[in-house]
Short mmCIF file of C-alpha atoms and ligand atoms in Angstrom, two decimals:
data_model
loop_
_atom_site.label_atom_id
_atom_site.label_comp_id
_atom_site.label_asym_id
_atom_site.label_seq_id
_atom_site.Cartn_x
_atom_site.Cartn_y
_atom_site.Cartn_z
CA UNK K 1 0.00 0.00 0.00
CA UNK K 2 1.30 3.67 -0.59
CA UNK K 3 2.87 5.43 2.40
CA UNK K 4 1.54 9.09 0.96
CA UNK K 5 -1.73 9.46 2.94
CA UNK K 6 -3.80 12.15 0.36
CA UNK K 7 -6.77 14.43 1.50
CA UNK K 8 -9.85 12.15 0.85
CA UNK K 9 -11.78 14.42 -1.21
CA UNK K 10 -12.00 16.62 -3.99
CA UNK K 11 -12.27 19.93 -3.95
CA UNK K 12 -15.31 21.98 -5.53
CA UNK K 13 -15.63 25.36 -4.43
CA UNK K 14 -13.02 27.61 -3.72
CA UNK K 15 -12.35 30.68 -1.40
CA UNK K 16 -9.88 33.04 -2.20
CA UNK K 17 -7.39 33.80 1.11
CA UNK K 18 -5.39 37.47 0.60
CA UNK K 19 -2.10 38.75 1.47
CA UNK K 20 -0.90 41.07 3.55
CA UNK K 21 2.66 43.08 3.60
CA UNK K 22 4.73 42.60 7.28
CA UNK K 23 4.22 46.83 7.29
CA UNK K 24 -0.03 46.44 7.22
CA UNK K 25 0.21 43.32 9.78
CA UNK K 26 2.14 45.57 12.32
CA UNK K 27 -0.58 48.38 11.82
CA UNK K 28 -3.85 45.67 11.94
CA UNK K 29 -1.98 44.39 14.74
CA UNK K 30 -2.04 47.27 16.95
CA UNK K 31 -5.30 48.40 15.42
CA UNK K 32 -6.67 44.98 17.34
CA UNK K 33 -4.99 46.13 20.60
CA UNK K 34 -2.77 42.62 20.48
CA UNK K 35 -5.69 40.40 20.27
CA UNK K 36 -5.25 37.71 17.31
CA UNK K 37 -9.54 37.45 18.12
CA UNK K 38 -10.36 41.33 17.29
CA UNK K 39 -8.09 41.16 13.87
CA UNK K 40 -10.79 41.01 10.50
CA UNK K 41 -10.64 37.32 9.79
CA UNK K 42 -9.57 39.36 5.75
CA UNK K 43 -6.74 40.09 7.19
CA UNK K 44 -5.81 36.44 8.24
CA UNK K 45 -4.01 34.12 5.27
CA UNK K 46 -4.30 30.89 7.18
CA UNK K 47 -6.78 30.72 9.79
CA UNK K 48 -5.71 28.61 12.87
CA UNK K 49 -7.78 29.99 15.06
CA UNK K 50 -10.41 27.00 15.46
CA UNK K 51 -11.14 24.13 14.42
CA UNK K 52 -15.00 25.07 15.64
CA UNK K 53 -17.48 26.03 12.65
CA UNK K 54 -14.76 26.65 10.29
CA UNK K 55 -15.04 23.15 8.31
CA UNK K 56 -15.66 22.60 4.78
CA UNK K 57 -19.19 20.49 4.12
CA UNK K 58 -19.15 18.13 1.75
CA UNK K 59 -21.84 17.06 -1.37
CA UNK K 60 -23.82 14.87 0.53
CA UNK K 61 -24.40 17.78 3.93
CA UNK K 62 -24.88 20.64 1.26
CA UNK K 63 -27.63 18.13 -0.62
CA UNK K 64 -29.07 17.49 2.94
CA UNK K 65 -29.55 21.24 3.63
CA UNK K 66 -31.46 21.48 0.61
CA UNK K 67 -34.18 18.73 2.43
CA UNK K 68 -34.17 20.64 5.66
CA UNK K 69 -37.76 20.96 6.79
CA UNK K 70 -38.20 24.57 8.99
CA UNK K 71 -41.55 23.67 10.25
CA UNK K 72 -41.30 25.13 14.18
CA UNK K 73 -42.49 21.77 15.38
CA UNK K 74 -41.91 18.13 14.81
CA UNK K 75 -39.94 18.77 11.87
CA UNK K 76 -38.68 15.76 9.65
CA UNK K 77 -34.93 17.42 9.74
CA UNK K 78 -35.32 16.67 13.82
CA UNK K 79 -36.06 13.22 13.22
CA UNK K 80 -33.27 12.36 10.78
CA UNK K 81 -30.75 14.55 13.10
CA UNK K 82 -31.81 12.62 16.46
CA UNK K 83 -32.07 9.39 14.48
CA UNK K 84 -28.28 10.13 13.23
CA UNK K 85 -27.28 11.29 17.26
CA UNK K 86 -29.04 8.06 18.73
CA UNK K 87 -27.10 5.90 16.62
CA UNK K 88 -23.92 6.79 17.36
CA UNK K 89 -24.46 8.36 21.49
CA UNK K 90 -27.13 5.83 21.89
CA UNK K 91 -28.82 7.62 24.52
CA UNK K 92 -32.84 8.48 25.13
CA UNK K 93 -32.99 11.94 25.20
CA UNK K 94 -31.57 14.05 22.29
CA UNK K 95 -31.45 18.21 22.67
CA UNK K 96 -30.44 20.41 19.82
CA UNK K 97 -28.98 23.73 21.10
CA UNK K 98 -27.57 26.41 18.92
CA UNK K 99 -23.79 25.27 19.98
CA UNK K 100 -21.92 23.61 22.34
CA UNK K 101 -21.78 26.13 25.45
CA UNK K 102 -25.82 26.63 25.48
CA UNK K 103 -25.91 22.71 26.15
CA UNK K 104 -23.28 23.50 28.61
CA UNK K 105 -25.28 26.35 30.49
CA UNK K 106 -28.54 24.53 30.29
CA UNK K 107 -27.10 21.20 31.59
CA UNK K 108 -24.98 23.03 34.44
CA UNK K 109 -27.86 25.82 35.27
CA UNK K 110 -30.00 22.74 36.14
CA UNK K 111 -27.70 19.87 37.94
CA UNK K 112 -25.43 22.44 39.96
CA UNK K 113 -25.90 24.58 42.29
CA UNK K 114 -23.33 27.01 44.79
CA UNK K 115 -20.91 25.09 46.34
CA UNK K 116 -21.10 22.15 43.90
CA UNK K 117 -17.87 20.57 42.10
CA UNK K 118 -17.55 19.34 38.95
CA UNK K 119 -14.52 16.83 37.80
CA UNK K 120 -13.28 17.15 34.32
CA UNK K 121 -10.19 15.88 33.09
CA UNK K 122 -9.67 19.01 32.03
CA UNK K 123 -12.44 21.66 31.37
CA UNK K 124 -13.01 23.90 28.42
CA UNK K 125 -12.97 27.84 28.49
CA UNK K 126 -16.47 27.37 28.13
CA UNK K 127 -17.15 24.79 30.10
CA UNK K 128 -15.35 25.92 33.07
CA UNK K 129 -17.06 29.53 32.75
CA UNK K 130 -20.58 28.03 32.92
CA UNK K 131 -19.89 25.83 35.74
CA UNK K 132 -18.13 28.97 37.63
CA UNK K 133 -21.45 31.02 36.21
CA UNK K 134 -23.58 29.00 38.49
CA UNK K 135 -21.29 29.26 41.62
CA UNK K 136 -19.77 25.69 41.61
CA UNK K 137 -16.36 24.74 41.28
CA UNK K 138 -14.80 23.41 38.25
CA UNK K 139 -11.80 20.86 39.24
CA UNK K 140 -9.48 19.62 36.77
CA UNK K 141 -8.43 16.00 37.28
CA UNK K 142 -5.75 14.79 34.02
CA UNK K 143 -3.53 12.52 34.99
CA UNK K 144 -0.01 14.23 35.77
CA UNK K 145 1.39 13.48 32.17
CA UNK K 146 -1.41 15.14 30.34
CA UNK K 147 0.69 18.46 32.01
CA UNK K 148 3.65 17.59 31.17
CA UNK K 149 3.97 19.01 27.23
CA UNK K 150 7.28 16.68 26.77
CA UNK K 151 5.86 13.60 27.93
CA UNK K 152 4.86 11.03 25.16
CA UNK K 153 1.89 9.03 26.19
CA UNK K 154 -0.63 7.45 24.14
CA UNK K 155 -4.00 8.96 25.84
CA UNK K 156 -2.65 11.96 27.78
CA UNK K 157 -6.62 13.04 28.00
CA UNK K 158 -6.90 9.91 30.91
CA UNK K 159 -8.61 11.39 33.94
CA UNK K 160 -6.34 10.54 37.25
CA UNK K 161 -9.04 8.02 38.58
CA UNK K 162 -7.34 8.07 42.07
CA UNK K 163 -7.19 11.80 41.90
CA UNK K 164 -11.26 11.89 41.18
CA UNK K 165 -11.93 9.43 44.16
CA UNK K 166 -9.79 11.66 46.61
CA UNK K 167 -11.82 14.86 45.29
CA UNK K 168 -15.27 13.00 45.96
CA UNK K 169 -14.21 11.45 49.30
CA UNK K 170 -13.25 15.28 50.47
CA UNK K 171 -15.93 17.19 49.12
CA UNK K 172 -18.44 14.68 49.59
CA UNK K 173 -20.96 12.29 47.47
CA UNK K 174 -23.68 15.38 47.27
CA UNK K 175 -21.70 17.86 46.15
CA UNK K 176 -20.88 16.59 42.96
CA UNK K 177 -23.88 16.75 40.74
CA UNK K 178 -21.95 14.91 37.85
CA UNK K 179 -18.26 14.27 36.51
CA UNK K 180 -17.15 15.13 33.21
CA UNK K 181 -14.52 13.50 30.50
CA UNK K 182 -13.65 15.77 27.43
CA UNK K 183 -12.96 13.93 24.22
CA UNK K 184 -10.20 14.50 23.31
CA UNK K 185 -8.96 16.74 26.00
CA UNK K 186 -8.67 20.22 23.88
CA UNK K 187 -6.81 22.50 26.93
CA UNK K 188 -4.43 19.97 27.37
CA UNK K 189 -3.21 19.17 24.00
CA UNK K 190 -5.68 17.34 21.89
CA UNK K 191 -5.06 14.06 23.21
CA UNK K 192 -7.45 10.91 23.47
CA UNK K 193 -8.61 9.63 26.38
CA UNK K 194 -8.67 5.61 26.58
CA UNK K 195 -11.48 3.44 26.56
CA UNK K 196 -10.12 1.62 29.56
CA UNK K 197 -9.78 4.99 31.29
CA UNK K 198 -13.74 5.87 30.33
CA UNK K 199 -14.38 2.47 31.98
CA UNK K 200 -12.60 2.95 34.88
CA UNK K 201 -14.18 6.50 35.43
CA UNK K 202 -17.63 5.05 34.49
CA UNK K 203 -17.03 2.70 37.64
CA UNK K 204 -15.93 5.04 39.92
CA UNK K 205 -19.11 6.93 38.95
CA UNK K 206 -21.27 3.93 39.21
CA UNK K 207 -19.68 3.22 42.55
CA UNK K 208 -21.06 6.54 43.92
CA UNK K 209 -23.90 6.87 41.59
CA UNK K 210 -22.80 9.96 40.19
CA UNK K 211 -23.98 10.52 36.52
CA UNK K 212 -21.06 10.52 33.94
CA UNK K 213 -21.21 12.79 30.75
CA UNK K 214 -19.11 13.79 28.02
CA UNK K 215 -17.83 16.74 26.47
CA UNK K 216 -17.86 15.10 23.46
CA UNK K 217 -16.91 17.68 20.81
CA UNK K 218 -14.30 15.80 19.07
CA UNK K 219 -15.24 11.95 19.82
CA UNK K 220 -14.88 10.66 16.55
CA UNK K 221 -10.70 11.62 16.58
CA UNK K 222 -10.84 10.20 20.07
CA UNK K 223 -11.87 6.89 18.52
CA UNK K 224 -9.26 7.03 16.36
CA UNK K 225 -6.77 7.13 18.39
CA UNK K 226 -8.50 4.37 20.59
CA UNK K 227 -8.41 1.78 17.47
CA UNK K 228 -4.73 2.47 16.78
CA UNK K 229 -3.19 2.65 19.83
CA UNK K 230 -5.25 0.76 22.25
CA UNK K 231 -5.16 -2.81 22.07
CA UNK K 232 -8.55 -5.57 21.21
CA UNK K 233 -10.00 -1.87 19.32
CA UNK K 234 -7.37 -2.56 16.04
CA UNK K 235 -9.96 -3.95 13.65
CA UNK K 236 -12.89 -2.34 15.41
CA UNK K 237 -14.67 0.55 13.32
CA UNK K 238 -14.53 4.02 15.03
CA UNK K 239 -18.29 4.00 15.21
CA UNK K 240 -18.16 0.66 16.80
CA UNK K 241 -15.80 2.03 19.10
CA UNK K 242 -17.71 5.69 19.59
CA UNK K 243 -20.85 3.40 20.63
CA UNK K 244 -19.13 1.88 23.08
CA UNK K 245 -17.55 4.62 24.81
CA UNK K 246 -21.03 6.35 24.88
CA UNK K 247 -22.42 3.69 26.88
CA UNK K 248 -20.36 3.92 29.65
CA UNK K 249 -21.41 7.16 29.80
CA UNK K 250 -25.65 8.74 30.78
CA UNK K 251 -25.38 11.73 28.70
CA UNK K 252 -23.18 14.24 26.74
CA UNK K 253 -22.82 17.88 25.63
CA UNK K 254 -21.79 18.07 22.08
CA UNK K 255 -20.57 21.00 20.01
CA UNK K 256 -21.28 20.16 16.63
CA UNK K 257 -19.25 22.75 14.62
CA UNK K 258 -16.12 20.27 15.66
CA UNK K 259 -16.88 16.55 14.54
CA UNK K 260 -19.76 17.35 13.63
CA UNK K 261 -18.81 18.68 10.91
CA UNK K 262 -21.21 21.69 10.42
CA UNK K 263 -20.81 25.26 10.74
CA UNK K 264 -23.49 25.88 13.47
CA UNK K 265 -25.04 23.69 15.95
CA UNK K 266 -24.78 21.06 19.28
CA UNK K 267 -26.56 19.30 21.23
CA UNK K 268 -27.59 17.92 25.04
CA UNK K 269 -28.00 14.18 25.72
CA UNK K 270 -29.41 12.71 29.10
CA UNK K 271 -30.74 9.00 29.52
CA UNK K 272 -32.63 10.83 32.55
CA UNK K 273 -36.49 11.43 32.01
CA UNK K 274 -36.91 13.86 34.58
CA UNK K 275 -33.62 15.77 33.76
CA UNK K 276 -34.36 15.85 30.36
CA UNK K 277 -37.99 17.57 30.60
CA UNK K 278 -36.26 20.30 33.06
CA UNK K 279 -33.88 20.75 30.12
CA UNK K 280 -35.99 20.69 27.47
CA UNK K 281 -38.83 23.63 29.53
CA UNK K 282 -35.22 25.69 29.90
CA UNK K 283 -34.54 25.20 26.24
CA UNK K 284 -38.09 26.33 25.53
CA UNK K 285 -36.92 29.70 27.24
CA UNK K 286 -33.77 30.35 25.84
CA UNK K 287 -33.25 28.31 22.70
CA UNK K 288 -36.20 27.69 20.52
CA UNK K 289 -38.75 24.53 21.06
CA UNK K 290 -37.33 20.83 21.51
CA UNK K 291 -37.05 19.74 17.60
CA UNK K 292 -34.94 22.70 16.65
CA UNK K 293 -33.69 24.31 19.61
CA UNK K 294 -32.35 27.36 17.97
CA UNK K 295 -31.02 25.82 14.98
CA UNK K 296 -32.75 26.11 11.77
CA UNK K 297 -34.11 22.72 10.16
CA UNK K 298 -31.04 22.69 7.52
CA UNK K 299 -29.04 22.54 10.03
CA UNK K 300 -29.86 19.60 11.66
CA UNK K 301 -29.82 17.83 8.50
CA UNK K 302 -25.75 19.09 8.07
CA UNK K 303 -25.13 17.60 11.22
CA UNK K 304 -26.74 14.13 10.88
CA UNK K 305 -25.05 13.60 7.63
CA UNK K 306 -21.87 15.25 8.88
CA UNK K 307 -21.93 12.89 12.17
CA UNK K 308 -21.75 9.71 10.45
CA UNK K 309 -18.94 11.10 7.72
CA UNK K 310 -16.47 12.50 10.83
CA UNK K 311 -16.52 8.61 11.76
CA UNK K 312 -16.00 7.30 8.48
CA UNK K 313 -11.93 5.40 8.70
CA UNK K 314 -10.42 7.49 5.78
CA UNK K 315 -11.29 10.98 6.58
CA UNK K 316 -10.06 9.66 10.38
CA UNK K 317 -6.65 8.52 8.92
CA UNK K 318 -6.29 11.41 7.04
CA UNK K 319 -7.35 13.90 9.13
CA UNK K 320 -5.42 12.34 12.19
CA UNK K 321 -1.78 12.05 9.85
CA UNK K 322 -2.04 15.63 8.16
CA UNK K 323 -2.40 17.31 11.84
CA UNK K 324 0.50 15.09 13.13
CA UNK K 325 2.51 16.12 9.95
CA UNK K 326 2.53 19.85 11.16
CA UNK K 327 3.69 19.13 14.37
CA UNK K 328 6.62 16.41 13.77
CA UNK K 329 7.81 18.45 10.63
CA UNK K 330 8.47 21.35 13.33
CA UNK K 331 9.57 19.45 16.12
CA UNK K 332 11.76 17.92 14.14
CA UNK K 333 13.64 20.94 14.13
CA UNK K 334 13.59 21.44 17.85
CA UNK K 335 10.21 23.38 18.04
CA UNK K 336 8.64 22.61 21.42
CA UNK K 337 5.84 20.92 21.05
CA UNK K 338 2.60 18.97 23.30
CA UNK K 339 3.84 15.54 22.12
CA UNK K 340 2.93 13.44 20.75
CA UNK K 341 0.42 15.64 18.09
CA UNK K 342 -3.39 16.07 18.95
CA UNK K 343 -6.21 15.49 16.39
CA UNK K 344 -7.27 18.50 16.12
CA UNK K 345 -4.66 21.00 17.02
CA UNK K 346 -1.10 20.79 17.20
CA UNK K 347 0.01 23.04 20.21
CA UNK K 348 3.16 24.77 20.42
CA UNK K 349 5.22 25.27 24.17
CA UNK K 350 5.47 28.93 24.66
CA UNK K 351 7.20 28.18 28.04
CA UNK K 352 10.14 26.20 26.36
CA UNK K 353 10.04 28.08 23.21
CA UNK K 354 10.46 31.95 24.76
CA UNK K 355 11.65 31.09 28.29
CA UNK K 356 12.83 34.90 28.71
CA UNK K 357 9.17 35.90 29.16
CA UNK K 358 7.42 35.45 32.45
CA UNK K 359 3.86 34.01 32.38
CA UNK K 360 2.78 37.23 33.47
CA UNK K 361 3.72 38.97 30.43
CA UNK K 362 1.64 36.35 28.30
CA UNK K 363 4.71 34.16 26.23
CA UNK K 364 1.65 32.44 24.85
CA UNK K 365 -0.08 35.58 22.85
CA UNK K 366 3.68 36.77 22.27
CA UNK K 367 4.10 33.55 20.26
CA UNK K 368 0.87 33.77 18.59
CA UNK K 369 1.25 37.39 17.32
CA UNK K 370 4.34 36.82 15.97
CA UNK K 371 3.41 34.20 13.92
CA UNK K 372 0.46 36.61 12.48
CA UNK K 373 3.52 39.15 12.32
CA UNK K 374 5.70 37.00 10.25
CA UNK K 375 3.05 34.77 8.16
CA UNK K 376 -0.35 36.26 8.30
CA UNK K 377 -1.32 32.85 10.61
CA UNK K 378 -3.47 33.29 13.45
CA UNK K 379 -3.47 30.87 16.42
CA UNK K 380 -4.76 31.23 19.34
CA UNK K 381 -3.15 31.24 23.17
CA UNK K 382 -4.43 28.59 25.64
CA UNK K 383 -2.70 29.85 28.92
CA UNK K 384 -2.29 32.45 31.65
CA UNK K 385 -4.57 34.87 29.42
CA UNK K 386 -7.58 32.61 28.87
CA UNK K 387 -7.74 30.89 32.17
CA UNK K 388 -5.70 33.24 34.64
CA UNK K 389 -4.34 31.49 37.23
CA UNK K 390 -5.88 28.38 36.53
CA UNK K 391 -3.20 27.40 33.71
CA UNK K 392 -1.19 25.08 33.91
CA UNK K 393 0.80 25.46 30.38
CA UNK K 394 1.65 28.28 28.17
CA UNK K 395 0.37 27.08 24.80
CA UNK K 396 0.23 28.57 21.53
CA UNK K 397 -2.82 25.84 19.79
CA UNK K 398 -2.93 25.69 16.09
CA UNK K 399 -6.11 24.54 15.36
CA UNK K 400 -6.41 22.64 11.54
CA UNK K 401 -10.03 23.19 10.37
CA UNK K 402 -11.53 19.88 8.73
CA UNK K 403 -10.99 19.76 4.97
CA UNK K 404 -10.12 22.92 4.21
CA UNK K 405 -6.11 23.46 4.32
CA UNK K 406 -4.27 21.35 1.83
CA UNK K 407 -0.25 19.84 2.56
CA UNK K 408 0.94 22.94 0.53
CA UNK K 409 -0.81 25.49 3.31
CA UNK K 410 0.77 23.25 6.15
CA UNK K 411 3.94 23.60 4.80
CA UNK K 412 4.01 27.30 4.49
CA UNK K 413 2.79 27.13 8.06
CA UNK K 414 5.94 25.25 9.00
CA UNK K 415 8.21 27.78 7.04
CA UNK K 416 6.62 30.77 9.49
CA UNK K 417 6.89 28.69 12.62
CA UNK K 418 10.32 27.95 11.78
CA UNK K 419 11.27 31.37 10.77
CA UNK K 420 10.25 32.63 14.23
CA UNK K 421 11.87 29.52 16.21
CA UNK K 422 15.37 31.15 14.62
CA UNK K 423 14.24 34.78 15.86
CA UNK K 424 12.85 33.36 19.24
CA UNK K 425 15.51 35.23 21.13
CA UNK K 426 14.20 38.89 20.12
CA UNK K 427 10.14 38.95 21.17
CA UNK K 428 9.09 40.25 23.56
CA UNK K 429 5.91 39.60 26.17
CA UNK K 430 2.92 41.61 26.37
CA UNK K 431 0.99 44.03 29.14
CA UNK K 432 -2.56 43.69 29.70
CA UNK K 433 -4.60 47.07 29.42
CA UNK K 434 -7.96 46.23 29.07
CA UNK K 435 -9.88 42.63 30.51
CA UNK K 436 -13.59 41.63 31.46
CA UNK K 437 -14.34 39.84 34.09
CA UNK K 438 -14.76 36.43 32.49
CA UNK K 439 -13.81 34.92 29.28
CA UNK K 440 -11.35 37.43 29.44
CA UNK K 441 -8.79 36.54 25.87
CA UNK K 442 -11.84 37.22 23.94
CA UNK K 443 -11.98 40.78 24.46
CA UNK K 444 -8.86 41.90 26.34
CA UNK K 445 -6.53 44.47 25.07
CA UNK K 446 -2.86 44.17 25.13
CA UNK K 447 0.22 45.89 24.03
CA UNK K 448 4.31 44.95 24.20
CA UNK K 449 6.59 45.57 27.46
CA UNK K 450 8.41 48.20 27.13
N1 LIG H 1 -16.06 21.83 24.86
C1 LIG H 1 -14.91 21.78 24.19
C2 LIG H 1 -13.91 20.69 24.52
C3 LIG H 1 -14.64 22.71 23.19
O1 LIG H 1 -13.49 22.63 22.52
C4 LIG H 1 -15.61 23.71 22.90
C5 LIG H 1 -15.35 24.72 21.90
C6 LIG H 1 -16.80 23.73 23.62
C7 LIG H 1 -16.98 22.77 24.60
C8 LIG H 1 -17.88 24.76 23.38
O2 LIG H 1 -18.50 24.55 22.16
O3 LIG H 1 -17.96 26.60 20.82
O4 LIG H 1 -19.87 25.14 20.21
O5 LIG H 1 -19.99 26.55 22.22
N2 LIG H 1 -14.23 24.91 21.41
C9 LIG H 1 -13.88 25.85 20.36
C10 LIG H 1 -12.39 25.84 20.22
C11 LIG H 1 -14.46 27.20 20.50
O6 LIG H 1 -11.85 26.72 19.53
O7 LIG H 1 -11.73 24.94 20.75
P1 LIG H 1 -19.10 25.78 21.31
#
């Protein structure tokens, strides 16, 4: 078989991307006080932002928008998108929300209360806001390797099982409404969680009855990496796999502009009755009614049809090997990397890779603006400016939309990243001027030390 794994599609429509000079990225740089999120996404050549919404849909979800049904209730496009969730999460009670954080607000607003903790491996920006919005305390449980960028380890995502029973044996049974496993663990690098670790969670959970959930934004990549490096799951098919790890589970949260594979939508599961009719009168509020829940009926139909093709083995292989080619093309030339490569992201250390800037002067959104300095690339920082304290790494993620970059694109990438590794010496960090009081890298405003 050939070694040269190719994209798995052809492409046919096209978006033009536009230059920029070095001299008009210094001005739009400034103009956006620092912040790669307030730049005009114009102005950006290759947009590493996210991997969230920014996916290319393929023949078969653009045919399916064309059958979307908009009818405000028990619209056909609701039964074909539960029908599609149900297959793969297998549980009873399927909630479309407009994204992934509503299902997060609606799902925490309900189970916790002040006072309550929740145990993640690690928690999203998101995630971690709305459990802090309703006064409960979001703890962060990975297992000590999944903080350790250098470390190589197959499913750095693994929750520290010993680490969640100490948590519930000091807090107490009834103060943690439910427990949480992110697949795959985006703040801490990308990386898979296994499915012995979801079954050793799942008992702990069982043990205490304590409803388990997912974050299960990118759980097709996460079976990836389950059928090639965990062993029995080698000749299992990553819906085969995806079913399983859902049923160790009684509900999820789902963002479906990440596997997906739509521009707009997510979703709240619950196998609980009672939960779910509490969820679905707060949707009512908030969202839109139960069958579309704030998404339009097209919608749904992109994201049962996209669903199914995220788990389909030769987007996985290809998507999983283009995203590891970035990162081991770069660290092969010393760039400090989260090793080994996510699925979605590869993340650069900003720690190792500008050690003459303090966390307090933000290495992380250093990095990143240089890179939109020297290429026109825009990343994003995952560190002391989006959590604060909390962080535990200084991370520069570049985020590889689905299907829309080609291997020409990620090697220009390398070329900037490289460029700047042999200028490292000269940035400088940053000062914070401007910050609200939560979510604060969306909107703060920076500007270089002195
Ligand atoms: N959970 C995880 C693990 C996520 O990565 C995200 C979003 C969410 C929840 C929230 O979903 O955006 O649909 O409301 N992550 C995007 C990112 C924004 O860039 O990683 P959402």
């Amino acid at each position: 078989m050939p070694h040269t794994i190719i994209e798995p599609f052809r492409i046919k429509s096209v978006e033009p991307i536009r230059w920029t000079s070095r001299a008009q990225r210094e001005e739009l740089l400034r103009a956006a006080h620092y912040n790669l999120f307030l730049l005009p996404a114009d102005d950006v050549l290759i947009d590493l932002l996210t991997d969230s919404g920014t996916g290319a849909m393929s023949t078969h979800q653009w045919a399916a928008v064309m059958e979307g049904d908009e009818s405000y209730a028990g619209s056909r496009s609701f039964e074909r998108f539960s029908g599609s969730v149900r297959d793969i999460f297998g549980y009873k009670h399927v909630i479309p929300t407009h994204q992934g954080r509503a299902a997060e607000r609606i799902l925490f607003g309900i189970t916790c209360k002040k006072g309550d903790v929740v145990p993640n491996n690690t928690h999203f920006d998101t995630t971690r806001a709305n459990v802090e919005f309703v006064a409960a305390e979001a703890v962060d449980c990975v297992i000590p390797e999944g903080r350790d960028p250098r470390c190589n380890h197959p499913f750095k995502g693994n929750m520290d099982v010993g680490a969640l029973e100490q948590l519930i044996a000091r807090v107490g049974r009834e103060r943690v409404p439910l427990v949480m496993l992110t697949v795959t663990n985006n703040s801490g690098g990308g990386q898979p969680v296994s499915m012995e670790n979801v079954r050793q969670v799942s008992a702990v959970c069982k043990k205490h009855k304590i409803p388990l959930y997912f974050d299960a934004c990118r759980f097709a990549e996460n079976s990836y990496f389950i059928k090639v490096r965990e062993k029995g799951y080698e000749s299992k098919h990553p819906k085969q796999i995806a079913q399983e790890m859902f049923s160790y589970g009684d509900g999820c949260t789902m963002s479906a502009k990440k596997d997906g594979m739509a521009n707009i939508g997510g979703f709240l599961c619950t196998n609980d009755d009672l939960l779910a009719q509490q969820e679905k009168d707060l949707l009512i509020l908030t969202e839109g009614y139960p069958t579309y829940g704030g998404l339009a009926g097209r919608d749904l139909e992109a994201i049962a049809v996209g669903l199914q093709e995220a788990l389909e083995e030769d987007y996985l292989r290809y998507r999983i090997a283009s995203t590891a080619y970035l990162g081991n093309h770069i660290a092969a030339q010393g760039v400090p990397i989260v090793q080994p490569p996510g699925g979605h992201a590869i993340y650069l250390d900003a720690s190792a890779f500008l050690p003459q800037i303090p966390p307090a002067q933000f290495p992380a959104v250093a990095l990143a603006t240089e890179l939109y300095l020297e290429g026109g690339i825009r990343s994003v920082e995952i560190g002391s400016l989006m959590f604060g304290k909390a962080a535990k790494m200084e991370l520069v993620r570049l985020a590889i939309p689905r299907r829309v970059y080609t291997q020409s694109h990620v090697d220009y990438v390398v070329e900037i990243i490289l460029e700047v590794w042999k200028k490292r010496e000269s940035i400088r960090g940053l000062k914070l001027l401007y910050e609200a009081s939560f979510l604060r890298h969306f909107t703060a405003r920076l500007e270089p030390v002195a």
